[in-house]
Amino acid sequence: MTGTGASGARSAVEWLVSVAPDPDACRWEWERNPHGVALLPAGRRWDVLILPAELGYPTLDVLTRLVDRPGPVLADFGDARTGFFVPPGTATRWLGTGVRGAGAGTWIVVPYPGRATGGVRWLVAPDGAGTLTDAALLEMAMHEAAGRIGRAGGES
């Protein structure tokens, strides 16, 4: 699911570093950091809604059935959380138990697109065109995923 071609990875890099206070320093960090990650500010081109993995992975499954390509999605170092890239401003308006929002004033650990890292990784890499997941669609996918989890838990 992380696949982007070489030109897609380059345009994804350019899209990501466009939010960095110093894009050259961001590129340098990606090259030099042993984990292959850099910190980027949320709230400029995107916010991130962070779900516990037990809800995030099923939500991503639902999303991929609803749209051809959701926006970027990250998994953290221990696969404990998933982060969905949504339009800026979403984090300040989001109300949801167990969902954390990263918007203006927060920083996100971001791996270089198209490269394997030792920790945080892309489940859906950025496409370079700025595709984000619509917040209403994400909410609907979360509700469907939670319902499935609840039904599966009731069958034991």
JSON list of C-alpha atoms in Angstrom, two decimals, residues 36-131:
[
{"chain": "A", "resi": 36, "resn": "GLY", "atom": "CA", "xyz": [14.90, 8.03, 8.16]},
{"chain": "A", "resi": 37, "resn": "VAL", "atom": "CA", "xyz": [12.41, 10.45, 9.72]},
{"chain": "A", "resi": 38, "resn": "ALA", "atom": "CA", "xyz": [11.99, 14.20, 10.12]},
{"chain": "A", "resi": 39, "resn": "LEU", "atom": "CA", "xyz": [9.67, 16.38, 12.17]},
{"chain": "A", "resi": 40, "resn": "LEU", "atom": "CA", "xyz": [7.13, 18.40, 10.19]},
{"chain": "A", "resi": 41, "resn": "PRO", "atom": "CA", "xyz": [4.56, 20.90, 11.46]},
{"chain": "A", "resi": 42, "resn": "ALA", "atom": "CA", "xyz": [0.91, 19.98, 11.18]},
{"chain": "A", "resi": 43, "resn": "GLY", "atom": "CA", "xyz": [-1.77, 22.55, 10.53]},
{"chain": "A", "resi": 44, "resn": "ARG", "atom": "CA", "xyz": [-0.40, 24.15, 7.36]},
{"chain": "A", "resi": 45, "resn": "ARG", "atom": "CA", "xyz": [-1.35, 21.80, 4.52]},
{"chain": "A", "resi": 46, "resn": "TRP", "atom": "CA", "xyz": [-2.77, 19.02, 6.69]},
{"chain": "A", "resi": 47, "resn": "ASP", "atom": "CA", "xyz": [-3.79, 17.94, 10.15]},
{"chain": "A", "resi": 48, "resn": "VAL", "atom": "CA", "xyz": [-3.45, 14.38, 11.41]},
{"chain": "A", "resi": 49, "resn": "LEU", "atom": "CA", "xyz": [-6.11, 12.43, 13.29]},
{"chain": "A", "resi": 50, "resn": "ILE", "atom": "CA", "xyz": [-4.45, 9.71, 15.36]},
{"chain": "A", "resi": 51, "resn": "LEU", "atom": "CA", "xyz": [-6.43, 6.57, 16.14]},
{"chain": "A", "resi": 52, "resn": "PRO", "atom": "CA", "xyz": [-5.50, 3.55, 18.22]},
{"chain": "A", "resi": 53, "resn": "ALA", "atom": "CA", "xyz": [-4.38, 0.82, 15.81]},
{"chain": "A", "resi": 54, "resn": "GLU", "atom": "CA", "xyz": [-7.22, -1.52, 16.79]},
{"chain": "A", "resi": 55, "resn": "LEU", "atom": "CA", "xyz": [-9.59, 1.06, 15.24]},
{"chain": "A", "resi": 56, "resn": "GLY", "atom": "CA", "xyz": [-7.17, 2.61, 12.72]},
{"chain": "A", "resi": 57, "resn": "TYR", "atom": "CA", "xyz": [-6.43, -0.49, 10.66]},
{"chain": "A", "resi": 58, "resn": "PRO", "atom": "CA", "xyz": [-10.10, -1.49, 10.27]},
{"chain": "A", "resi": 59, "resn": "THR", "atom": "CA", "xyz": [-10.93, 2.14, 9.44]},
{"chain": "A", "resi": 60, "resn": "LEU", "atom": "CA", "xyz": [-8.30, 2.11, 6.71]},
{"chain": "A", "resi": 61, "resn": "ASP", "atom": "CA", "xyz": [-9.81, -1.12, 5.35]},
{"chain": "A", "resi": 62, "resn": "VAL", "atom": "CA", "xyz": [-13.23, 0.55, 5.14]},
{"chain": "A", "resi": 63, "resn": "LEU", "atom": "CA", "xyz": [-11.76, 3.70, 3.56]},
{"chain": "A", "resi": 64, "resn": "THR", "atom": "CA", "xyz": [-9.99, 1.76, 0.83]},
{"chain": "A", "resi": 65, "resn": "ARG", "atom": "CA", "xyz": [-13.32, 0.24, -0.17]},
{"chain": "A", "resi": 66, "resn": "LEU", "atom": "CA", "xyz": [-15.00, 3.68, -0.27]},
{"chain": "A", "resi": 67, "resn": "VAL", "atom": "CA", "xyz": [-12.42, 5.66, -2.26]},
{"chain": "A", "resi": 68, "resn": "ASP", "atom": "CA", "xyz": [-9.79, 4.81, -4.84]},
{"chain": "A", "resi": 69, "resn": "ARG", "atom": "CA", "xyz": [-7.05, 6.39, -2.77]},
{"chain": "A", "resi": 70, "resn": "PRO", "atom": "CA", "xyz": [-7.34, 7.84, 0.72]},
{"chain": "A", "resi": 71, "resn": "GLY", "atom": "CA", "xyz": [-4.96, 10.54, 1.88]},
{"chain": "A", "resi": 72, "resn": "PRO", "atom": "CA", "xyz": [-1.67, 9.64, 3.54]},
{"chain": "A", "resi": 73, "resn": "VAL", "atom": "CA", "xyz": [-1.79, 7.30, 6.54]},
{"chain": "A", "resi": 74, "resn": "LEU", "atom": "CA", "xyz": [1.05, 6.64, 9.00]},
{"chain": "A", "resi": 75, "resn": "ALA", "atom": "CA", "xyz": [1.64, 3.81, 11.45]},
{"chain": "A", "resi": 76, "resn": "ASP", "atom": "CA", "xyz": [3.77, 4.63, 14.49]},
{"chain": "A", "resi": 77, "resn": "PHE", "atom": "CA", "xyz": [6.86, 2.90, 15.85]},
{"chain": "A", "resi": 78, "resn": "GLY", "atom": "CA", "xyz": [5.04, 0.08, 17.62]},
{"chain": "A", "resi": 79, "resn": "ASP", "atom": "CA", "xyz": [2.02, -0.12, 15.32]},
{"chain": "A", "resi": 80, "resn": "ALA", "atom": "CA", "xyz": [0.02, 1.14, 18.29]},
{"chain": "A", "resi": 81, "resn": "ARG", "atom": "CA", "xyz": [-1.47, 4.11, 16.41]},
{"chain": "A", "resi": 82, "resn": "THR", "atom": "CA", "xyz": [-2.41, 5.15, 12.90]},
{"chain": "A", "resi": 83, "resn": "GLY", "atom": "CA", "xyz": [-2.44, 8.74, 11.68]},
{"chain": "A", "resi": 84, "resn": "PHE", "atom": "CA", "xyz": [-4.79, 9.90, 8.92]},
{"chain": "A", "resi": 85, "resn": "PHE", "atom": "CA", "xyz": [-3.88, 13.10, 7.06]},
{"chain": "A", "resi": 86, "resn": "VAL", "atom": "CA", "xyz": [-6.96, 15.32, 6.84]},
{"chain": "A", "resi": 87, "resn": "PRO", "atom": "CA", "xyz": [-7.59, 18.94, 5.79]},
{"chain": "A", "resi": 88, "resn": "PRO", "atom": "CA", "xyz": [-6.06, 21.67, 7.99]},
{"chain": "A", "resi": 89, "resn": "GLY", "atom": "CA", "xyz": [-8.37, 22.82, 10.77]},
{"chain": "A", "resi": 90, "resn": "THR", "atom": "CA", "xyz": [-9.95, 19.39, 11.25]},
{"chain": "A", "resi": 91, "resn": "ALA", "atom": "CA", "xyz": [-8.07, 18.70, 14.51]},
{"chain": "A", "resi": 92, "resn": "THR", "atom": "CA", "xyz": [-9.53, 21.78, 16.24]},
{"chain": "A", "resi": 93, "resn": "ARG", "atom": "CA", "xyz": [-13.09, 20.79, 15.30]},
{"chain": "A", "resi": 94, "resn": "TRP", "atom": "CA", "xyz": [-12.83, 17.04, 15.89]},
{"chain": "A", "resi": 95, "resn": "LEU", "atom": "CA", "xyz": [-14.70, 15.49, 18.80]},
{"chain": "A", "resi": 96, "resn": "GLY", "atom": "CA", "xyz": [-14.13, 11.82, 19.30]},
{"chain": "A", "resi": 97, "resn": "THR", "atom": "CA", "xyz": [-13.26, 9.58, 22.19]},
{"chain": "A", "resi": 98, "resn": "GLY", "atom": "CA", "xyz": [-9.82, 8.06, 21.85]},
{"chain": "A", "resi": 99, "resn": "VAL", "atom": "CA", "xyz": [-8.92, 10.12, 18.75]},
{"chain": "A", "resi": 100, "resn": "ARG", "atom": "CA", "xyz": [-6.09, 12.62, 19.08]},
{"chain": "A", "resi": 101, "resn": "GLY", "atom": "CA", "xyz": [-5.74, 15.53, 16.73]},
{"chain": "A", "resi": 102, "resn": "ALA", "atom": "CA", "xyz": [-2.49, 17.09, 15.57]},
{"chain": "A", "resi": 103, "resn": "GLY", "atom": "CA", "xyz": [-3.04, 20.51, 14.06]},
{"chain": "A", "resi": 104, "resn": "ALA", "atom": "CA", "xyz": [-1.45, 23.94, 14.19]},
{"chain": "A", "resi": 105, "resn": "GLY", "atom": "CA", "xyz": [1.31, 24.08, 16.81]},
{"chain": "A", "resi": 106, "resn": "THR", "atom": "CA", "xyz": [2.07, 20.34, 16.73]},
{"chain": "A", "resi": 107, "resn": "TRP", "atom": "CA", "xyz": [4.77, 18.38, 14.97]},
{"chain": "A", "resi": 108, "resn": "ILE", "atom": "CA", "xyz": [4.56, 14.97, 13.33]},
{"chain": "A", "resi": 109, "resn": "VAL", "atom": "CA", "xyz": [7.32, 12.40, 12.85]},
{"chain": "A", "resi": 110, "resn": "VAL", "atom": "CA", "xyz": [7.30, 11.73, 9.12]},
{"chain": "A", "resi": 111, "resn": "PRO", "atom": "CA", "xyz": [9.32, 9.11, 7.23]},
{"chain": "A", "resi": 112, "resn": "TYR", "atom": "CA", "xyz": [10.74, 9.73, 3.79]},
{"chain": "A", "resi": 113, "resn": "PRO", "atom": "CA", "xyz": [8.16, 8.56, 1.20]},
{"chain": "A", "resi": 114, "resn": "GLY", "atom": "CA", "xyz": [9.05, 5.36, -0.57]},
{"chain": "A", "resi": 115, "resn": "ARG", "atom": "CA", "xyz": [11.79, 4.25, 1.84]},
{"chain": "A", "resi": 116, "resn": "ALA", "atom": "CA", "xyz": [11.61, 1.62, 4.52]},
{"chain": "A", "resi": 117, "resn": "THR", "atom": "CA", "xyz": [12.40, 2.94, 7.99]},
{"chain": "A", "resi": 118, "resn": "GLY", "atom": "CA", "xyz": [13.03, 1.27, 11.31]},
{"chain": "A", "resi": 119, "resn": "GLY", "atom": "CA", "xyz": [9.88, 2.61, 12.90]},
{"chain": "A", "resi": 120, "resn": "VAL", "atom": "CA", "xyz": [7.16, 4.95, 11.75]},
{"chain": "A", "resi": 121, "resn": "ARG", "atom": "CA", "xyz": [6.04, 4.03, 8.25]},
{"chain": "A", "resi": 122, "resn": "TRP", "atom": "CA", "xyz": [3.57, 4.92, 5.57]},
{"chain": "A", "resi": 123, "resn": "LEU", "atom": "CA", "xyz": [0.53, 2.69, 5.20]},
{"chain": "A", "resi": 124, "resn": "VAL", "atom": "CA", "xyz": [-0.58, 5.02, 2.40]},
{"chain": "A", "resi": 125, "resn": "ALA", "atom": "CA", "xyz": [2.21, 7.29, 1.18]},
{"chain": "A", "resi": 126, "resn": "PRO", "atom": "CA", "xyz": [1.44, 10.84, 0.05]},
{"chain": "A", "resi": 127, "resn": "ASP", "atom": "CA", "xyz": [0.76, 11.09, -3.68]},
{"chain": "A", "resi": 128, "resn": "GLY", "atom": "CA", "xyz": [2.44, 14.47, -4.08]},
{"chain": "A", "resi": 129, "resn": "ALA", "atom": "CA", "xyz": [-0.79, 16.03, -5.34]},
{"chain": "A", "resi": 130, "resn": "GLY", "atom": "CA", "xyz": [-2.00, 16.90, -1.85]},
{"chain": "A", "resi": 131, "resn": "THR", "atom": "CA", "xyz": [-4.71, 14.25, -1.60]}
]
